């Protein structure tokens, strides 16, 4: 069983406890357990099989460890079954609608008998919600909007979940003897933020045997189709996977076809037609003769193009750029030299500065910035000026003990509603690295929000604008501001824009990376790590940067420690 299933059970328990108005501490422990399990790199099934002690995991005590074993054995646990009897089965789904908390869900259920997302949509559409206590027309409007967002995201999973699923599936496919070669195409290969389903191309001379081997994969819940061309399955976590059998001489053409995007492929097909060629999933043809098809490189070459990285295949000018030999030389994970956004135990992180430094060094980094929250973020225990000074001293003492590694004393300071920073200028001036972020009042009008951010950018003490749009994918819309004015101000003031690599943020989004690059703004790819394992999220930020056409020189944290130090020396 996949960890995702166990995480989902804990998440559902927390949802129900919340609607029932149970103890907040209890709710949080299930939420945390869900997150801990979801973030593990090792599967719990393996850990249990190897006799490892689950209570060594953060936030997992004896009781939760027992439940994990119960879920592994039965797919569910008694507590969830009992809780579900106390509420309609689909009521907790309402919590996934943006703006609906447990209190409102309870009211909707008790007053209007709403039991599902379908009921909610009907009631909101009929204008029945605005008259409820504490709701009003605005809440009703927000619910309709939230439902629309949820629908557009339905059936899509985040890039990290997809990457985890691919890794697990890959281990299985590598062991199937009849599978000679396999590769994932589709939006996963283009590294989109969310993935609808997985397209896996398979080369296998003995297709029957290969299909048998593929279908032996344990996390398969349902077999949707099985034929000589294609095997389709649904995995337990709800992800659909299409395995397509492809011949050797067509593998490259099929990879191009199934990688997409559709818009990119249309432009390529037109280019082929102009050359009296025909491009499809079986190859590039002149009449009936196959001119190319075995590799992507040879198909592109036959169209007078260099190979185009999958992340660029969105019909955003990549084919013209390729034709003019002006494709960017995209930044790569191996170019990253350090991480400039991480939280420690001083606020809401799980590890000490020293532990973060050691973990960063293990990953081959030369530096890491400890950027804990400022006082406005009370929920995370944000630091006030005196605490931050002490904390920075402590970070510097740790740094003094580190040989050949730079632990930057930094902060993630809040940008207050009026554009002031949440800490005195003097304190911020004394730090090595200042990230400024919006964590509140996300719905300010565009003009006010623009002024707010411009004030921070022009403060003279900020190095980087953290998660600039403040969005949470599928849950919180991006804040609205005049993008060009803010980017221009960043360029003038030498302030970087962050690409936050946290999988539900991925902020700056790719199209804005491209815009910022065109405007001459430097970017920073950061994980916003709250624990050591988060440092490995860097790859998802790099994917966004690549989709945004960024080269190594566009990304500040590709600099060596010594170059970074020179760059940051305040003039
Ligand atoms: Zn933040
Ligand atoms: Zn942060």
Coordinates of C-alpha atoms and ligand atoms in Angstrom, one line a residue:
X1 CA 0.0 0.0 0.0
X2 CA 1.1 3.5 -0.8
X3 CA 1.8 6.0 1.9
X4 CA -0.7 8.3 0.2
X5 CA -3.6 6.0 1.2
X6 CA -2.6 6.1 4.9
X7 CA -2.1 9.9 4.7
X8 CA -5.6 10.2 3.2
X9 CA -7.2 8.2 6.1
X10 CA -5.5 10.5 8.7
X11 CA -6.6 13.5 6.7
X12 CA -10.2 12.3 6.6
X13 CA -10.2 11.7 10.4
X14 CA -9.0 15.2 11.0
X15 CA -11.7 16.6 8.6
X16 CA -14.5 14.8 10.5
X17 CA -13.1 15.7 14.0
X18 CA -13.1 19.3 12.8
X19 CA -16.7 19.3 11.7
X20 CA -17.7 17.6 15.0
X21 CA -15.9 20.4 16.8
X22 CA -13.5 18.1 18.7
X23 CA -10.4 19.1 20.5
X24 CA -8.1 21.2 18.4
X25 CA -4.9 19.5 19.6
X26 CA -6.3 16.1 18.6
X27 CA -7.2 17.5 15.1
X28 CA -3.8 18.9 14.7
X29 CA -2.1 15.6 15.6
X30 CA -4.0 13.8 12.8
X31 CA -3.3 16.6 10.3
X32 CA 0.4 16.5 11.2
X33 CA 0.5 12.7 11.0
X34 CA -1.1 12.9 7.5
X35 CA 1.6 15.3 6.4
X36 CA 4.4 13.3 8.0
X37 CA 3.3 10.2 6.2
X38 CA 2.7 11.9 2.9
X39 CA 6.2 13.4 3.0
X40 CA 8.1 10.1 3.7
X41 CA 10.4 8.9 1.1
X42 CA 10.3 5.3 2.4
X43 CA 7.1 3.4 2.3
X44 CA 5.5 2.6 5.6
X45 CA 4.8 -1.0 4.4
X46 CA 8.5 -1.5 3.9
X47 CA 9.3 0.1 7.3
X48 CA 6.9 -2.2 9.1
X49 CA 8.2 -5.2 7.2
X50 CA 11.7 -4.3 8.2
X51 CA 10.6 -4.1 11.8
X52 CA 11.4 -0.3 12.1
X53 CA 10.0 1.6 15.0
X54 CA 7.3 3.9 13.6
X55 CA 7.3 6.1 16.8
X56 CA 10.7 7.4 15.6
X57 CA 8.8 9.4 13.0
X58 CA 8.0 13.0 14.0
X59 CA 4.5 13.3 15.6
X60 CA 3.8 9.6 15.5
X61 CA 3.2 8.1 19.0
X62 CA 2.1 4.6 20.0
X63 CA -1.5 5.2 19.1
X64 CA -0.9 6.6 15.6
X65 CA 1.7 3.8 15.0
X66 CA -1.0 1.3 15.9
X67 CA -3.4 2.9 13.4
X68 CA -0.8 2.8 10.7
X69 CA -0.4 -0.9 11.2
X70 CA -4.2 -1.3 11.2
X71 CA -4.5 0.6 7.9
X72 CA -1.7 -1.4 6.3
X73 CA -3.5 -4.6 7.3
X74 CA -7.1 -3.6 6.5
X75 CA -7.0 -0.5 4.3
X76 CA -8.9 1.5 6.9
X77 CA -9.1 1.9 10.7
X78 CA -11.9 1.4 13.2
X79 CA -11.7 5.0 14.4
X80 CA -12.5 6.3 10.9
X81 CA -15.3 3.8 10.4
X82 CA -16.9 4.9 13.7
X83 CA -16.4 8.6 12.9
X84 CA -18.0 8.2 9.5
X85 CA -21.1 6.8 11.1
X86 CA -21.6 10.1 12.9
X87 CA -21.8 12.1 9.6
X88 CA -23.0 11.7 6.1
X89 CA -20.2 10.0 4.1
X90 CA -19.5 12.9 1.7
X91 CA -20.0 15.8 4.0
X92 CA -16.2 16.3 4.8
X93 CA -15.7 16.9 1.0
X94 CA -17.1 20.3 1.6
X95 CA -14.0 21.3 3.6
X96 CA -12.1 21.2 0.3
X97 CA -14.1 24.2 -1.0
X98 CA -12.0 27.3 -0.5
X99 CA -13.5 29.5 2.2
X100 CA -15.5 26.8 3.9
X101 CA -14.4 25.9 7.4
X102 CA -15.8 23.2 9.7
X103 CA -18.2 25.6 11.4
X104 CA -19.8 26.7 8.2
X105 CA -20.0 23.1 7.0
X106 CA -21.8 22.2 10.2
X107 CA -24.3 25.0 9.7
X108 CA -24.9 24.0 6.0
X109 CA -25.6 20.4 7.1
X110 CA -27.8 21.2 10.0
X111 CA -29.8 24.0 8.5
X112 CA -30.1 23.1 4.9
X113 CA -29.4 19.3 5.0
X114 CA -26.5 19.7 2.6
X115 CA -24.6 16.4 2.5
X116 CA -22.4 16.6 -0.6
X117 CA -20.7 18.9 -3.0
X118 CA -23.6 18.4 -5.4
X119 CA -26.1 19.5 -2.7
X120 CA -23.9 22.5 -2.0
X121 CA -23.8 23.6 -5.6
X122 CA -27.6 23.3 -5.9
X123 CA -28.2 25.3 -2.8
X124 CA -25.7 28.0 -3.7
X125 CA -27.1 28.2 -7.2
X126 CA -30.6 28.6 -5.8
X127 CA -29.5 31.5 -3.5
X128 CA -30.4 29.6 -0.4
X129 CA -27.1 30.1 1.5
X130 CA -27.1 33.9 1.7
X131 CA -29.9 33.9 4.3
X132 CA -28.1 31.7 6.8
X133 CA -26.7 33.2 9.9
X134 CA -23.1 34.5 9.4
X135 CA -23.0 33.7 5.7
X136 CA -24.5 36.4 3.3
X137 CA -24.4 36.9 -0.4
X138 CA -20.6 37.2 -0.5
X139 CA -20.1 33.8 1.2
X140 CA -22.5 32.3 -1.3
X141 CA -20.5 33.9 -4.2
X142 CA -17.3 32.6 -2.7
X143 CA -18.7 29.1 -2.4
X144 CA -19.7 29.1 -6.1
X145 CA -16.2 30.3 -7.0
X146 CA -14.6 27.7 -4.7
X147 CA -16.6 25.0 -6.3
X148 CA -15.5 26.1 -9.8
X149 CA -11.9 26.0 -8.7
X150 CA -12.4 22.5 -7.2
X151 CA -14.0 21.3 -10.4
X152 CA -11.1 22.6 -12.6
X153 CA -8.7 20.8 -10.3
X154 CA -10.8 17.6 -10.0
X155 CA -8.9 14.5 -11.0
X156 CA -5.6 16.3 -11.1
X157 CA -2.8 15.6 -8.7
X158 CA 0.2 17.7 -7.8
X159 CA 3.5 17.2 -9.5
X160 CA 5.1 15.8 -6.3
X161 CA 2.5 13.2 -5.8
X162 CA 2.9 12.2 -9.4
X163 CA 6.6 12.1 -9.1
X164 CA 6.3 9.8 -6.1
X165 CA 3.9 7.5 -8.0
X166 CA 6.3 7.4 -11.0
X167 CA 9.2 6.5 -8.8
X168 CA 7.3 3.6 -7.2
X169 CA 5.9 2.5 -10.5
X170 CA 9.3 2.7 -12.1
X171 CA 10.8 0.3 -9.5
X172 CA 8.2 -2.2 -10.6
X173 CA 8.6 -1.7 -14.4
X174 CA 12.3 -2.1 -14.1
X175 CA 11.7 -5.5 -12.7
X176 CA 9.4 -6.7 -15.5
X177 CA 11.5 -8.8 -17.8
X178 CA 9.2 -8.4 -20.8
X179 CA 9.4 -4.6 -20.6
X180 CA 12.5 -3.6 -22.7
X181 CA 12.1 0.1 -22.1
X182 CA 9.6 2.5 -20.6
X183 CA 9.3 6.2 -20.4
X184 CA 6.7 8.6 -19.0
X185 CA 5.4 11.2 -21.5
X186 CA 2.5 13.6 -21.1
X187 CA 2.2 16.6 -18.9
X188 CA 4.3 14.9 -16.3
X189 CA 7.3 15.0 -18.6
X190 CA 6.6 18.6 -19.3
X191 CA 6.5 19.1 -15.6
X192 CA 3.2 20.9 -15.3
X193 CA 2.1 21.9 -11.8
X194 CA -0.7 19.4 -11.8
X195 CA -1.1 16.2 -13.7
X196 CA -4.3 14.6 -15.0
X197 CA -3.2 11.1 -15.7
X198 CA 0.1 9.4 -16.5
X199 CA 1.1 8.3 -20.0
X200 CA 3.7 5.6 -20.0
X201 CA 5.2 4.4 -23.3
X202 CA 6.4 0.8 -23.2
X203 CA 8.6 -1.0 -25.7
X204 CA 8.1 -4.8 -25.4
X205 CA 8.4 -7.4 -28.1
X206 CA 6.1 -9.8 -26.2
X207 CA 3.2 -7.5 -25.4
X208 CA 1.0 -10.2 -23.7
X209 CA 3.8 -11.0 -21.2
X210 CA 4.6 -7.4 -20.7
X211 CA 0.9 -6.6 -19.9
X212 CA 0.8 -9.5 -17.4
X213 CA 4.0 -8.1 -15.7
X214 CA 2.6 -4.6 -15.6
X215 CA -0.7 -5.7 -14.1
X216 CA 1.0 -7.5 -11.3
X217 CA 1.8 -4.0 -9.8
X218 CA 0.1 -4.1 -6.4
X219 CA -1.2 -0.6 -6.1
X220 CA -3.4 -1.1 -9.1
X221 CA -7.0 -0.9 -7.9
X222 CA -8.9 -1.3 -11.2
X223 CA -8.0 -2.5 -14.7
X224 CA -9.8 -0.1 -17.0
X225 CA -8.8 -1.6 -20.4
X226 CA -6.4 -4.2 -21.7
X227 CA -5.6 -4.6 -25.4
X228 CA -2.7 -5.1 -27.7
X229 CA -2.0 -1.3 -28.0
X230 CA -2.8 -0.1 -24.5
X231 CA -3.4 -1.1 -20.9
X232 CA -5.2 1.4 -18.7
X233 CA -5.4 1.1 -14.9
X234 CA -6.4 3.2 -11.9
X235 CA -4.1 3.2 -9.0
X236 CA -5.4 3.2 -5.4
X237 CA -4.6 6.9 -4.9
X238 CA -7.0 7.6 -7.8
X239 CA -4.4 8.2 -10.5
X240 CA -5.1 6.8 -14.0
X241 CA -2.1 5.3 -15.9
X242 CA -2.2 4.5 -19.6
X243 CA 0.5 2.2 -20.7
X244 CA 1.0 2.3 -24.5
X245 CA 2.9 -0.3 -26.4
X246 CA 5.2 1.3 -29.0
X247 CA 7.5 -0.1 -31.6
X248 CA 11.2 0.7 -31.5
X249 CA 11.2 2.6 -34.8
X250 CA 8.3 4.8 -33.7
X251 CA 9.4 5.4 -30.0
X252 CA 10.7 8.9 -30.5
X253 CA 7.7 10.0 -32.6
X254 CA 5.3 8.5 -30.0
X255 CA 7.2 10.3 -27.2
X256 CA 6.7 13.6 -29.0
X257 CA 3.1 12.9 -29.7
X258 CA 2.2 11.8 -26.2
X259 CA 4.3 14.4 -24.5
X260 CA 2.5 17.2 -26.2
X261 CA 1.4 19.8 -25.6
X262 CA -1.4 19.6 -28.1
X263 CA -0.7 23.2 -29.2
X264 CA 3.0 22.5 -29.6
X265 CA 2.3 19.4 -31.7
X266 CA -0.1 21.3 -34.0
X267 CA 2.7 23.8 -34.8
X268 CA 5.2 21.0 -35.4
X269 CA 2.7 19.2 -37.8
X270 CA 2.3 22.4 -39.8
X271 CA 6.0 22.7 -40.1
X272 CA 6.2 19.2 -41.4
X273 CA 3.4 19.9 -43.9
X274 CA 5.4 22.8 -45.3
X275 CA 8.2 20.4 -46.0
X276 CA 5.8 18.0 -47.6
X277 CA 6.1 15.6 -44.7
X278 CA 3.5 14.1 -42.4
X279 CA 4.1 13.9 -38.6
X280 CA 2.1 11.5 -36.4
X281 CA 2.6 9.2 -33.5
X282 CA 4.2 6.6 -35.7
X283 CA 6.9 8.8 -37.2
X284 CA 7.7 11.4 -39.8
X285 CA 6.7 10.3 -43.3
X286 CA 7.4 11.3 -46.9
X287 CA 4.6 9.5 -48.7
X288 CA 4.7 6.1 -47.2
X289 CA 8.3 6.1 -46.3
X290 CA 9.3 6.7 -42.7
X291 CA 12.0 9.5 -42.7
X292 CA 12.4 9.5 -38.9
X293 CA 10.8 8.2 -35.7
X294 CA 13.1 6.1 -33.6
X295 CA 14.4 9.0 -31.5
X296 CA 13.0 12.5 -30.8
X297 CA 16.3 14.0 -31.9
X298 CA 16.1 12.5 -35.4
X299 CA 12.5 13.7 -35.8
X300 CA 13.3 17.2 -34.8
X301 CA 16.5 17.2 -37.0
X302 CA 14.4 16.1 -40.0
X303 CA 12.3 19.2 -39.3
X304 CA 15.5 21.4 -39.2
X305 CA 15.2 21.8 -35.5
X306 CA 17.4 21.0 -32.5
X307 CA 15.8 18.9 -29.8
X308 CA 13.5 20.9 -27.7
X309 CA 13.3 20.2 -23.9
X310 CA 9.9 18.9 -22.9
X311 CA 9.3 21.7 -20.3
X312 CA 9.3 24.2 -23.2
X313 CA 6.8 22.4 -25.4
X314 CA 3.9 24.7 -24.7
X315 CA 3.7 26.7 -27.9
X316 CA 5.1 29.8 -26.2
X317 CA 7.6 30.6 -28.9
X318 CA 9.9 27.6 -28.5
X319 CA 9.7 26.4 -32.1
X320 CA 10.6 29.8 -33.5
X321 CA 13.4 30.0 -31.0
X322 CA 14.6 26.6 -31.9
X323 CA 14.5 27.4 -35.6
X324 CA 16.7 30.4 -34.9
X325 CA 19.0 28.4 -32.7
X326 CA 18.1 30.7 -29.8
X327 CA 16.7 28.2 -27.3
X328 CA 17.7 29.0 -23.7
X329 CA 20.3 26.7 -22.1
X330 CA 18.0 25.7 -19.3
X331 CA 19.1 25.7 -15.6
X332 CA 19.5 22.2 -14.2
X333 CA 19.2 20.8 -10.7
X334 CA 23.0 20.2 -10.6
X335 CA 23.5 24.0 -11.0
X336 CA 21.9 24.8 -7.6
X337 CA 24.6 25.7 -5.0
X338 CA 22.4 26.5 -2.0
X339 CA 19.0 27.1 -0.5
X340 CA 18.0 30.6 0.6
X341 CA 14.7 30.0 2.4
X342 CA 14.4 27.7 5.3
X343 CA 12.7 27.7 8.7
X344 CA 14.2 26.4 11.9
X345 CA 13.0 25.5 15.4
X346 CA 13.2 29.2 16.2
X347 CA 9.8 29.4 14.6
X348 CA 7.8 26.7 12.8
X349 CA 10.6 24.5 11.4
X350 CA 11.3 21.1 12.8
X351 CA 15.1 21.3 12.7
X352 CA 17.8 23.4 14.3
X353 CA 20.0 25.7 12.2
X354 CA 22.9 23.3 12.7
X355 CA 20.9 20.3 11.4
X356 CA 19.7 22.3 8.4
X357 CA 23.3 23.3 7.6
X358 CA 24.5 19.7 7.8
X359 CA 21.6 18.4 5.7
X360 CA 22.3 21.1 3.1
X361 CA 26.0 20.2 3.0
X362 CA 25.1 16.6 2.5
X363 CA 23.2 17.6 -0.6
X364 CA 26.3 19.2 -2.0
X365 CA 25.3 22.8 -1.2
X366 CA 27.7 25.6 -0.2
X367 CA 25.2 27.7 1.7
X368 CA 21.8 27.8 3.3
X369 CA 19.9 30.8 4.7
X370 CA 17.9 30.4 7.9
X371 CA 14.9 32.6 7.3
X372 CA 12.5 32.3 10.2
X373 CA 9.2 34.2 10.4
X374 CA 8.8 37.7 11.9
X375 CA 6.3 38.6 14.7
X376 CA 3.2 39.1 12.5
X377 CA 3.0 35.4 11.8
X378 CA 1.8 34.6 15.3
X379 CA 0.6 31.2 14.4
X380 CA 4.2 30.2 13.5
X381 CA 5.6 31.9 16.6
X382 CA 7.2 34.7 14.6
X383 CA 10.1 36.5 16.1
X384 CA 10.1 40.0 17.5
X385 CA 13.2 42.2 17.0
X386 CA 15.1 41.2 20.2
X387 CA 14.4 37.5 19.6
X388 CA 15.6 37.8 16.0
X389 CA 18.8 39.5 17.1
X390 CA 19.6 36.7 19.5
X391 CA 18.6 34.1 16.9
X392 CA 20.8 35.7 14.3
X393 CA 23.7 35.6 16.8
X394 CA 23.1 32.0 17.4
X395 CA 23.1 31.2 13.6
X396 CA 26.4 33.1 13.2
X397 CA 28.0 31.1 16.0
X398 CA 26.9 27.9 14.3
X399 CA 28.3 29.3 11.1
X400 CA 31.6 30.1 12.7
X401 CA 31.9 26.4 13.5
X402 CA 31.3 25.3 9.9
X403 CA 34.2 24.9 7.7
X404 CA 33.7 25.7 4.0
X405 CA 29.9 26.3 4.4
X406 CA 28.0 29.5 4.8
X407 CA 25.0 29.5 7.0
X408 CA 23.3 32.9 6.3
X409 CA 21.5 34.6 9.2
X410 CA 18.3 35.7 7.5
X411 CA 14.6 36.3 8.1
X412 CA 11.3 36.0 6.2
X413 CA 9.8 39.3 7.2
X414 CA 6.2 40.0 6.7
X415 CA 5.0 42.8 4.4
X416 CA 2.3 44.4 6.5
X417 CA -0.9 45.6 5.0
X418 CA 0.4 49.2 4.5
X419 CA 3.7 48.1 3.0
X420 CA 5.8 48.5 6.1
X421 CA 8.0 45.7 7.1
X422 CA 7.3 43.8 10.2
X423 CA 10.7 44.5 11.8
X424 CA 12.8 47.7 12.3
X425 CA 15.0 48.7 9.4
X426 CA 18.1 48.6 11.7
X427 CA 17.5 44.9 12.6
X428 CA 17.0 43.9 8.9
X429 CA 20.1 45.8 7.9
X430 CA 22.2 43.6 10.2
X431 CA 21.1 40.4 8.5
X432 CA 22.8 38.5 5.6
X433 CA 19.6 37.7 3.7
X434 CA 16.1 39.2 3.9
X435 CA 13.1 37.6 2.3
X436 CA 10.0 39.7 2.4
X437 CA 6.6 37.9 2.0
X438 CA 2.9 38.6 2.1
X439 CA 1.1 36.3 4.6
X440 CA -2.1 38.3 5.3
X441 CA -4.7 40.5 3.7
X442 CA -4.5 38.5 0.4
X443 CA -7.6 40.2 -1.0
X444 CA -6.5 43.8 -1.0
X445 CA -7.5 45.7 -4.1
X446 CA -4.9 45.6 -6.9
X447 CA -3.8 49.3 -6.5
X448 CA -3.3 48.9 -2.8
X449 CA -1.6 45.6 -3.1
X450 CA 0.8 47.0 -5.8
X451 CA 1.7 49.9 -3.4
X452 CA 2.2 47.5 -0.6
X453 CA 4.6 45.3 -2.5
X454 CA 6.4 48.3 -4.1
X455 CA 7.1 49.7 -0.7
X456 CA 8.8 46.5 0.4
X457 CA 10.8 46.2 -2.8
X458 CA 12.0 49.8 -2.4
X459 CA 12.8 49.5 1.3
X460 CA 16.5 49.1 0.6
X461 CA 16.8 46.1 3.0
X462 CA 15.0 43.4 1.1
X463 CA 16.9 40.9 -1.0
X464 CA 14.1 38.7 -2.3
X465 CA 10.3 38.8 -2.6
X466 CA 9.1 35.4 -1.2
X467 CA 6.3 33.4 -2.9
X468 CA 5.3 36.6 -4.8
X469 CA 1.7 35.6 -5.7
X470 CA 0.9 33.9 -2.3
X471 CA -1.2 31.3 -4.0
X472 CA -1.8 27.8 -2.8
X473 CA -2.6 25.6 -5.8
X474 CA -6.3 24.7 -5.8
X475 CA -7.0 26.4 -2.5
X476 CA -6.0 30.1 -2.6
X477 CA -6.0 32.3 -5.6
X478 CA -3.0 34.5 -6.4
X479 CA -3.0 38.0 -5.0
X480 CA -3.5 40.7 -7.6
X481 CA -0.9 43.4 -8.3
X482 CA 0.6 45.3 -11.2
X483 CA 3.1 42.7 -12.2
X484 CA 5.1 44.8 -14.6
X485 CA 5.5 47.7 -12.2
X486 CA 6.6 45.3 -9.4
X487 CA 9.0 43.5 -11.6
X488 CA 10.4 46.7 -12.9
X489 CA 10.9 47.9 -9.4
X490 CA 12.7 44.7 -8.5
X491 CA 15.1 45.1 -11.4
X492 CA 15.8 48.7 -10.4
X493 CA 16.4 47.9 -6.8
X494 CA 18.2 44.6 -7.4
X495 CA 15.6 42.6 -5.5
X496 CA 15.2 39.0 -6.6
X497 CA 11.9 37.2 -7.1
X498 CA 11.6 33.8 -5.4
X499 CA 10.5 30.6 -7.1
X500 CA 9.1 28.8 -4.1
X501 CA 9.5 25.1 -4.8
X502 CA 6.9 23.9 -2.3
X503 CA 4.7 21.7 -4.5
X504 CA 1.4 23.4 -3.6
X505 CA 3.0 26.9 -4.1
X506 CA 5.3 26.8 -7.2
X507 CA 5.3 30.5 -7.0
X508 CA 6.4 32.4 -9.2
X509 CA 4.5 30.5 -11.8
X510 CA 6.3 29.6 -15.0
X511 CA 4.9 32.3 -17.3
X512 CA 5.9 35.0 -14.8
X513 CA 9.4 33.5 -14.7
X514 CA 9.6 34.1 -18.4
X515 CA 8.3 37.6 -18.1
X516 CA 10.7 38.5 -15.2
X517 CA 13.6 37.1 -17.2
X518 CA 12.7 39.2 -20.2
X519 CA 12.6 42.2 -17.9
X520 CA 16.0 41.5 -16.5
X521 CA 15.0 40.4 -13.0
X522 CA 17.1 37.7 -11.2
X523 CA 15.3 34.8 -9.5
X524 CA 16.0 32.6 -6.6
X525 CA 14.8 29.0 -6.4
X526 CA 14.1 28.1 -2.7
X527 CA 12.4 25.2 -1.0
X528 CA 10.9 27.2 2.0
X529 CA 11.9 24.1 4.0
X530 CA 10.2 23.5 7.3
X531 CA 12.1 20.2 7.8
X532 CA 15.1 18.5 6.3
X533 CA 13.2 16.3 3.9
X534 CA 11.8 19.5 2.3
X535 CA 15.2 20.4 1.0
X536 CA 14.6 17.7 -1.6
X537 CA 11.7 19.7 -3.1
X538 CA 14.3 21.8 -5.0
X539 CA 13.7 19.8 -8.1
X540 CA 10.2 21.0 -8.4
X541 CA 11.3 24.7 -8.3
X542 CA 13.9 23.9 -10.9
X543 CA 11.1 22.5 -13.1
X544 CA 9.2 25.7 -12.8
X545 CA 12.3 27.7 -13.7
X546 CA 12.9 25.5 -16.8
X547 CA 9.2 25.9 -17.9
X548 CA 9.9 29.6 -17.4
X549 CA 12.9 29.5 -19.9
X550 CA 15.4 30.3 -17.2
X551 CA 19.1 29.8 -17.6
X552 CA 21.7 29.3 -14.9
X553 CA 22.6 33.0 -15.0
X554 CA 19.0 34.0 -14.2
X555 CA 19.1 32.1 -10.9
X556 CA 21.0 33.7 -8.0
X557 CA 21.5 30.5 -6.1
X558 CA 23.5 28.9 -8.9
X559 CA 26.4 31.2 -7.7
X560 CA 29.1 29.8 -5.6
X561 CA 29.3 30.9 -1.9
X562 CA 32.1 33.3 -2.6
X563 CA 30.3 34.9 -5.6
X564 CA 27.1 35.2 -3.6
X565 CA 28.9 36.9 -0.8
X566 CA 30.3 39.5 -3.2
X567 CA 26.9 40.0 -4.7
X568 CA 25.3 40.5 -1.3
X569 CA 27.8 42.9 0.1
X570 CA 25.8 46.0 0.9
X571 CA 27.2 49.1 -0.8
Ligands
LIG1 ZN1 6.1 32.5 3.6
LIG2 ZN1 8.8 30.6 4.5

